[in-house]
Each structure stands twice: as C-alpha cells, then as structure tokens.
Tab-separated table of C-alpha atoms and ligand atoms in Angstrom:
chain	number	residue	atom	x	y	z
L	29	UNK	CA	169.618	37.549	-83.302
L	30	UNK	CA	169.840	35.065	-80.591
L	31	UNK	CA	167.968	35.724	-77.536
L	32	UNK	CA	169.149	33.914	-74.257
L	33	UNK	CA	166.865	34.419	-70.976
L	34	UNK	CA	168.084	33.822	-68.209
L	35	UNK	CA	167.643	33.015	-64.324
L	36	UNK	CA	169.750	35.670	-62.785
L	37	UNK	CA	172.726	37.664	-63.055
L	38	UNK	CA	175.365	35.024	-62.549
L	39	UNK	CA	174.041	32.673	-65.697
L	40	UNK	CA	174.107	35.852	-67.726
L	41	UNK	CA	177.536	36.498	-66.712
L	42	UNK	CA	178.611	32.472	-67.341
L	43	UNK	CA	177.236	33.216	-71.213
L	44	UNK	CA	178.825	36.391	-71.966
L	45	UNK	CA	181.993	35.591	-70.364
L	46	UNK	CA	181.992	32.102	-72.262
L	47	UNK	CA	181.809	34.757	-75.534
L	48	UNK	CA	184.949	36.106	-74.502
L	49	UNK	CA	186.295	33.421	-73.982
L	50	UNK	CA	186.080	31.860	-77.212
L	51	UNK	CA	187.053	34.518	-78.967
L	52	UNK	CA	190.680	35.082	-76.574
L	53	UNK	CA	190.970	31.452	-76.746
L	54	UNK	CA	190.509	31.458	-80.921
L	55	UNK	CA	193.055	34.423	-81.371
L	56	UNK	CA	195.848	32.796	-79.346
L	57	UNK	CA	198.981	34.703	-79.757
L	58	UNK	CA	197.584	36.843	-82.092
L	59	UNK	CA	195.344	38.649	-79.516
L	60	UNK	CA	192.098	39.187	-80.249
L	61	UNK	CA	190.253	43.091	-80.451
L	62	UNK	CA	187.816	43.463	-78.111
L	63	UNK	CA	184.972	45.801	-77.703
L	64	UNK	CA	184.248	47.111	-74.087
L	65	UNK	CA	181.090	48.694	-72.678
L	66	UNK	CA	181.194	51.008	-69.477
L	67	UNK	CA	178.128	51.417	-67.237
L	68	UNK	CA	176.168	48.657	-64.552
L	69	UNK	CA	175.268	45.867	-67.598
L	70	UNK	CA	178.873	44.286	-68.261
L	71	UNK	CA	180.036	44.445	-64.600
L	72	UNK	CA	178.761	40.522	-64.188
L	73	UNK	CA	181.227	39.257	-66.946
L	74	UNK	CA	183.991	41.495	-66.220
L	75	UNK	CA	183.845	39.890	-63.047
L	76	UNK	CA	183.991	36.640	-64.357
L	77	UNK	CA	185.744	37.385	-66.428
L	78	UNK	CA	188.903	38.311	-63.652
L	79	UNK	CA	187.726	35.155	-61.765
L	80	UNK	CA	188.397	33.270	-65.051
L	81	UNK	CA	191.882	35.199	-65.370
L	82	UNK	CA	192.917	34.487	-61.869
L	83	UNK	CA	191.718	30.786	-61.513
L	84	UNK	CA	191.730	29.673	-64.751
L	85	UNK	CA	194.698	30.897	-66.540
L	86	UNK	CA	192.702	32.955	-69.606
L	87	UNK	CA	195.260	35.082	-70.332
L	88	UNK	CA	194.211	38.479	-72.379
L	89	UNK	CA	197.925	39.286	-72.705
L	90	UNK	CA	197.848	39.344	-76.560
L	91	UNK	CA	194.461	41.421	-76.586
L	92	UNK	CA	193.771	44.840	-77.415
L	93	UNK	CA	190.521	46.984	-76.812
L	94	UNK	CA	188.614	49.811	-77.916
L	95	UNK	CA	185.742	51.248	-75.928
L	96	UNK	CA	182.682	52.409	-77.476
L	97	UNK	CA	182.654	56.178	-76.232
L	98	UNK	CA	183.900	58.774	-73.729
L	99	UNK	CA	182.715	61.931	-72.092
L	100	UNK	CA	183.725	65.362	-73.713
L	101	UNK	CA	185.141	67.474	-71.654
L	102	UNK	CA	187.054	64.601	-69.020
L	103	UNK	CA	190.493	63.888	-68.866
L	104	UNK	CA	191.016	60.167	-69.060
L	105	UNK	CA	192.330	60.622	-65.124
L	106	UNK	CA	188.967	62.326	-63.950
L	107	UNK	CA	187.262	59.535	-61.380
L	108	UNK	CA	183.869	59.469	-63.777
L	109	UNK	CA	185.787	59.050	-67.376
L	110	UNK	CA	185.149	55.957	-68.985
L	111	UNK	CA	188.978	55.842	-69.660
L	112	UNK	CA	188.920	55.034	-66.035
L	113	UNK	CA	186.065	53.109	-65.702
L	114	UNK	CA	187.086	50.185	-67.618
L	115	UNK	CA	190.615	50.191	-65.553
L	116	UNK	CA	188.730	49.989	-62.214
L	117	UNK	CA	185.723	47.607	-63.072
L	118	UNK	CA	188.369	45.290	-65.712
L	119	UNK	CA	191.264	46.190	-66.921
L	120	UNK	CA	193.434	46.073	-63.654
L	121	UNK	CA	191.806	42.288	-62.917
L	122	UNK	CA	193.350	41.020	-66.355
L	123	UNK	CA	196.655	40.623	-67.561
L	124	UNK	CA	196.070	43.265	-70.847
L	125	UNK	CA	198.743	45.860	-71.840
L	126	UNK	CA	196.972	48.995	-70.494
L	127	UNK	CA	198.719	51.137	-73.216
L	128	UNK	CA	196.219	48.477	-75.258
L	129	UNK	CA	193.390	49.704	-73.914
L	130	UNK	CA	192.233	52.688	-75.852
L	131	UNK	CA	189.257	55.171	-75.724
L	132	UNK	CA	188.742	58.452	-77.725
L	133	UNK	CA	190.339	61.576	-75.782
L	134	UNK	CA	187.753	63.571	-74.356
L	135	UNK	CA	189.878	66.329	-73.945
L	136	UNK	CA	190.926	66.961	-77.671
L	137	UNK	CA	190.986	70.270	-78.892
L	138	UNK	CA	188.366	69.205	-81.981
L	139	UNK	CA	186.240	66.156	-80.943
L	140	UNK	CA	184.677	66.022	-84.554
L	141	UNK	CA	188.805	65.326	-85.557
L	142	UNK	CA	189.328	63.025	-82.110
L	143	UNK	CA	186.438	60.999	-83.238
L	144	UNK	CA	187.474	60.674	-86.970
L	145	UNK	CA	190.797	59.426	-85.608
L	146	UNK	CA	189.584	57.073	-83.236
L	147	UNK	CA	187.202	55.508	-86.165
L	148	UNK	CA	190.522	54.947	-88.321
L	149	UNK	CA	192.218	53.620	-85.852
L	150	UNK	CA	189.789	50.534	-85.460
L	151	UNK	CA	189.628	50.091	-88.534
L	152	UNK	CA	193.780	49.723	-88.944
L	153	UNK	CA	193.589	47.423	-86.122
L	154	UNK	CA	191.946	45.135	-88.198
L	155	UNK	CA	188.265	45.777	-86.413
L	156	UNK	CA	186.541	44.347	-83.725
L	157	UNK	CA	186.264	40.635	-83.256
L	158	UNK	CA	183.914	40.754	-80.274
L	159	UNK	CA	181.845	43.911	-79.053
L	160	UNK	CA	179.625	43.803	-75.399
L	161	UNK	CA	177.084	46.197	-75.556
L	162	UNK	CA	174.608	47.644	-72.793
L	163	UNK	CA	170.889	49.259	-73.640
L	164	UNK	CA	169.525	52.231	-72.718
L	165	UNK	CA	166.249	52.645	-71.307
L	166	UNK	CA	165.613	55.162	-74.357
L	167	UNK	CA	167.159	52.085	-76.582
L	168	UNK	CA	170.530	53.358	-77.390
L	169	UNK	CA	173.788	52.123	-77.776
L	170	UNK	CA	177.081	53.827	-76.692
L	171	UNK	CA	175.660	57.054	-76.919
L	172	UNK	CA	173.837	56.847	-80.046
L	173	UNK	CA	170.674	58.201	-79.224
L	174	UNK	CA	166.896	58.206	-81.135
L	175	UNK	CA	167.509	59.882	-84.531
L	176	UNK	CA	170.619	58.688	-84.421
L	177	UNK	CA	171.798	57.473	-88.525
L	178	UNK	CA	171.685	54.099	-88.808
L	179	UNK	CA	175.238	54.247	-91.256
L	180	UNK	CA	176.963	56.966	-88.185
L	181	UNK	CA	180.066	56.517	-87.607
L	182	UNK	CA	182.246	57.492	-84.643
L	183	UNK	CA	181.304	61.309	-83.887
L	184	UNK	CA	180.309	63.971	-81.845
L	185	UNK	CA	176.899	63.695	-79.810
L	186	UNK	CA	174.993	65.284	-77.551
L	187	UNK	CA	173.506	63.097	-74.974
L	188	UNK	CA	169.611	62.939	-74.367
L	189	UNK	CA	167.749	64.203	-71.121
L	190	UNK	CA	166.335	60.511	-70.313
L	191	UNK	CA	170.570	59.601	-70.313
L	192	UNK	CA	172.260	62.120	-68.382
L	193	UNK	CA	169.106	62.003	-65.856
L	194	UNK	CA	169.939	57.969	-65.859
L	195	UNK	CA	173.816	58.540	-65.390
L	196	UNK	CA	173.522	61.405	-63.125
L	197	UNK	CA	173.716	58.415	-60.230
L	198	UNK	CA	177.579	58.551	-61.095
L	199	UNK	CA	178.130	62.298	-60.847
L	200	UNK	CA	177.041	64.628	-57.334
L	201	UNK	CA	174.720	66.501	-59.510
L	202	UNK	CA	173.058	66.658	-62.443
L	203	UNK	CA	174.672	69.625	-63.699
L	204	UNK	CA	178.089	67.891	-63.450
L	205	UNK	CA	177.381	64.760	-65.999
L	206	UNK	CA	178.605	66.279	-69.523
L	207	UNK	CA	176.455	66.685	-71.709
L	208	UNK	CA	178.218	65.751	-74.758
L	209	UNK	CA	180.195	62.658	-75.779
L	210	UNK	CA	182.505	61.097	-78.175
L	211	UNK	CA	180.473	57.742	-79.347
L	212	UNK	CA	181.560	55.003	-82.141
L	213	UNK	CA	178.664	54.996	-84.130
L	214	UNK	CA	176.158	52.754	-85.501
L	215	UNK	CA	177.734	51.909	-88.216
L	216	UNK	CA	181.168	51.407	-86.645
L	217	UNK	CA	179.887	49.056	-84.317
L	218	UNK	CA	177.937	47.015	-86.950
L	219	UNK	CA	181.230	46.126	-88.440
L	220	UNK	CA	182.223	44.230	-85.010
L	221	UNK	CA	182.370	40.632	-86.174
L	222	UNK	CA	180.678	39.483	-83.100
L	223	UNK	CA	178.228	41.112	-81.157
L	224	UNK	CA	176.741	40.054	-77.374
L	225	UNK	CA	174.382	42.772	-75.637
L	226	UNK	CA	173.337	42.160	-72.354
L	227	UNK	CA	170.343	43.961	-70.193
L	228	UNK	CA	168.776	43.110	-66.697
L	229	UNK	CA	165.746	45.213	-65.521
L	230	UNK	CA	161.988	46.289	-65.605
L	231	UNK	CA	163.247	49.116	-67.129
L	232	UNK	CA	165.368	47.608	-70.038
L	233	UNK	CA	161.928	45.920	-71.361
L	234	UNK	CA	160.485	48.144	-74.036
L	235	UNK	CA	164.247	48.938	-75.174
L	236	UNK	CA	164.951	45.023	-75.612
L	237	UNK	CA	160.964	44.502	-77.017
L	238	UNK	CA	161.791	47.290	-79.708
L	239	UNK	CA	165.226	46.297	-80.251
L	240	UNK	CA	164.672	42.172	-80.857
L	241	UNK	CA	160.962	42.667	-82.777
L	242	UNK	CA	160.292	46.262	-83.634
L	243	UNK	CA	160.516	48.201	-86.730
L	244	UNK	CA	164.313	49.330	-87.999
L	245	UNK	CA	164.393	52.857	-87.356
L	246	UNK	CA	166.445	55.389	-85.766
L	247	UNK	CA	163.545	56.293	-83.391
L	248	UNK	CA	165.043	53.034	-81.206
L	249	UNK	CA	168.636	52.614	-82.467
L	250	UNK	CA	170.026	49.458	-81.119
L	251	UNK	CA	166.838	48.285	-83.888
L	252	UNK	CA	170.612	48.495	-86.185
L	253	UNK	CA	171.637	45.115	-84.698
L	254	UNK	CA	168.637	43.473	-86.415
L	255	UNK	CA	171.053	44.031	-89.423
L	256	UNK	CA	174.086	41.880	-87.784
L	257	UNK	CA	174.111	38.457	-88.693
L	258	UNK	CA	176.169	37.365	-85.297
L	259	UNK	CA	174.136	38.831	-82.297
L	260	UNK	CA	173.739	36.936	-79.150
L	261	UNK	CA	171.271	38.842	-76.578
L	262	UNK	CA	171.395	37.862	-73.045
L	263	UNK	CA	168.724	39.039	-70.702
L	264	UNK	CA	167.070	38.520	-67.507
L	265	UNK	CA	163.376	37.827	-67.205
L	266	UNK	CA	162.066	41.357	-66.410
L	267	UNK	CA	164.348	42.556	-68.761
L	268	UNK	CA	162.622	40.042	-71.587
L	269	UNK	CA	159.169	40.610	-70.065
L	270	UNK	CA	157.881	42.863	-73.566
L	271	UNK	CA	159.029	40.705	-75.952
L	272	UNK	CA	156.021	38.739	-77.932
L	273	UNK	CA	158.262	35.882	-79.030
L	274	UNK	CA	159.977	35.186	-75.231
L	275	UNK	CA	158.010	31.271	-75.609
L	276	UNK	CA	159.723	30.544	-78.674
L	277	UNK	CA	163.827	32.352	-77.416
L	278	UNK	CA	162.918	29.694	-74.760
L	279	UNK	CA	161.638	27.147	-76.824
L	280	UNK	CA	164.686	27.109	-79.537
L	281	UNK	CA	167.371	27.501	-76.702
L	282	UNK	CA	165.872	24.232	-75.259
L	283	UNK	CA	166.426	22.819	-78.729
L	284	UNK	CA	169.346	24.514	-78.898
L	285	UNK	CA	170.968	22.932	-75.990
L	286	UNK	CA	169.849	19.217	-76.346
L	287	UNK	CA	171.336	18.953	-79.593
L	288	UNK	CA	174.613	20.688	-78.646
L	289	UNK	CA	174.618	18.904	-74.844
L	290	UNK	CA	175.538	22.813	-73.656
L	291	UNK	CA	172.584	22.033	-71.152
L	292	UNK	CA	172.844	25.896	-69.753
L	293	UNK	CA	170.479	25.452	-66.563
W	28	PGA	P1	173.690	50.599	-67.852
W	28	PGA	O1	173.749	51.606	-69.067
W	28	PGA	O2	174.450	49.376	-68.284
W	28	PGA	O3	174.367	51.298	-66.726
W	28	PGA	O4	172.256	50.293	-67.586
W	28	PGA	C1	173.565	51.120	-70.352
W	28	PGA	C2	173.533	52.257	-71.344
W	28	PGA	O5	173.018	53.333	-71.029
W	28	PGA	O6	173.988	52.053	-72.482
C-alpha cells in the first residue's frame, strides 16, 4: 500500500486524477473500466478530472463504469440516488456514453438477484482496471460495513447507524436516508486491478490508522485492501494524523520522487 500525504485538497486531486489518467490514456481505443465512488471524497478529482477533459483533450469516450453501490428502494431518477450522483458531480463533465455508466437498480423486485447480476456483469466486462474508493468514519467501503466477509461479494446490506447518521446531511431527515443498500463487496472490489482511496478529515484518522497498519479483520473492513498488491492511498494531514508510520510514507515518497524526478510539491 502506498501512502501519499498531502498539502491540501487540490494536490490530492492532481494524484488521483493523474491515476485516471494513466489508466484512460493506457486503454486507448479500447476504453478502459472504471470504478466510481459517490459521496464528498472523489469530488476533487472528478473535478479535475472535467478540467482535464475540457482543457486538455482526455477523452473517456471509449470508457465504461461501474459504481460501487446504490440505495434500495430509489429509482435511479430520485435527486439522492447514486445513479444520479455520479451524472451531476462527473459524468455530464466528460465525454462517456451515459448508457456506459452503470449502477445496480435499486428498485429491483429481488435485490439479492439485482446484486448477483450486477456482480456478473463486471466480471463479463472484463473487471475493473481502476477503482476510487472513499472511507468511512466506521472504516468501510461502499457500504460494506464492520462484520462485513472479507471474500463478500456484491449483495444486499443493511447500512450501520454511524452511516446513515453521516449521510443523513444529503436527505431532509433522518428517517428519509434508506436504510438498506445494494454494495459490490469486498471481494468484488479486491479484484479491481488498480486501486486509489482517498480521505481528507479529523474524522477519517482512526479509519485510515486501522486501515494502512491495523490487524485484517472484518471489525474495520477497508483492513481487505492490505491484501491488494496495487493500492495507492492519498490523504490529507489530519486525515493521516493516527498513522504510526506517517515519517517513513513521507520519508519513501521523498525517495520516491528524487529517483523518478515526479517532484510532487
Ligand atoms: P464521504 O463518504 O466521501 O462522503 O466522506 C465516504 C464513505 O462513507 O464511504
């Protein structure tokens, strides 16, 4: 796992959108698979990521997407599914096919059946080549939360108090934020080739300590990325402010960068 630190928001963005990049740029006409994240922690790259489209000619025409999860219950037109997210905070600044853009269906008659179909279908796409994740506070990702199996794959869940009291900002009240979603497991995501999580905030800390040096364990499930072998974690200095090891992330990104000449500042 590499662990960046960084000065503030716009450096983070720089990194993970440089990610992207490489990966769109690799693919060529193929298109490359992407894996999009709702919620506040990718909205830096997306935006670079549209400056990048716009003034820079990174075209994302060939790409297709999968998001990690979506709300039970919300048709993919309702203002707070993540079916509509991704449109309004990405997808309409790029030049991807929107009919490209997929996301479980909230709505389906048996989510246990949506969810086994949506898991499939990655896999026939050929699987992820590069997945952006966000943390919770509690230390999950998409909505895999504590307990959640290690090996799960895309399924039914039922969110956590800590996470629909954290995403109850989006909704008027509390009572309105479902309470169950339709998340790609931990396993499914573990099979993304690449993998860059990013994380800002005091109260990101013990999520990113546990994650980068605790124990593997369900009890903190984004602990599953210790597994990956291609993890790049990009976080801002309150965010990093638990981890034991933040002198030597520093220390081998300094080494890092002379021998490369990246020179990130
Ligand atoms: P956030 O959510 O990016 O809005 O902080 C992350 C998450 O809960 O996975």
């Amino acid at each position: 796992m590499e662990i960046i630190i960084v000065a503030d928001a716009d450096e983070g963005a720089r990194i993970v959108a440089d990610q992207f990049e490489q990966i769109v740029r690799e693919a060529g006409s193929t298109g490359a698979t992407l894996g999009l994240a709702t919620g506040s922690s990718p909205l830096p790259a997306y935006r670079e990521l549209i400056r990048r489209h716009r003034h820079e000619g990174l075209s994302f025409a060939a790409c297709r997407a999968f998001l990690l999860d979506e709300y039970v219950g919300l048709p993919a037109g309702h203002e707070q599914s993540y079916h509509r997210f991704i449109r309004d905070n990405f997808v309409s600044g790029i030049d991807i096919d929107d009919a490209a853009v997929i996301s479980p269906d909230g709505t389906a008659d048996d989510p246990a059946v949506e969810a086994a179909r949506y898991d499939a279908g990655i896999g026939a796409a050929g699987g992820v080549d590069l997945q952006i994740l966000g943390i919770g506070s509690n230390g999950h990702i998409a909505f895999n939360e504590p307990g959640s199996s290690l090996a799960s794959r895309t399924r039914p869940v039922v969110l956590a108090e800590s996470t629909i009291a954290d995403n109850s900002r989006y909704f008027e009240t509390r009572e309105d934020v479902p309470v169950q979603a339709i998340s790609q497991g931990l396993g499914t995501i573990g099979e993304a080739r690449r993998i860059v999580l990013t994380a800002s905030g005091q109260n990101k800390a013990e999520a990113i300590a546990q994650m980068a040096e605790g124990a593997v364990s369900a009890r903190w499930p984004a602990t599953s990325l210790q597994l990956h072998p291609e993890v790049t974690v990009v976080v801002d200095e309150a965010a990093a402010s638990r981890l034991e090891l933040a002198d030597y992330y520093r220390h081998t990104r300094r080494i890092v960068d002379h021998h490369t000449g990246t020179g990130h500042s």
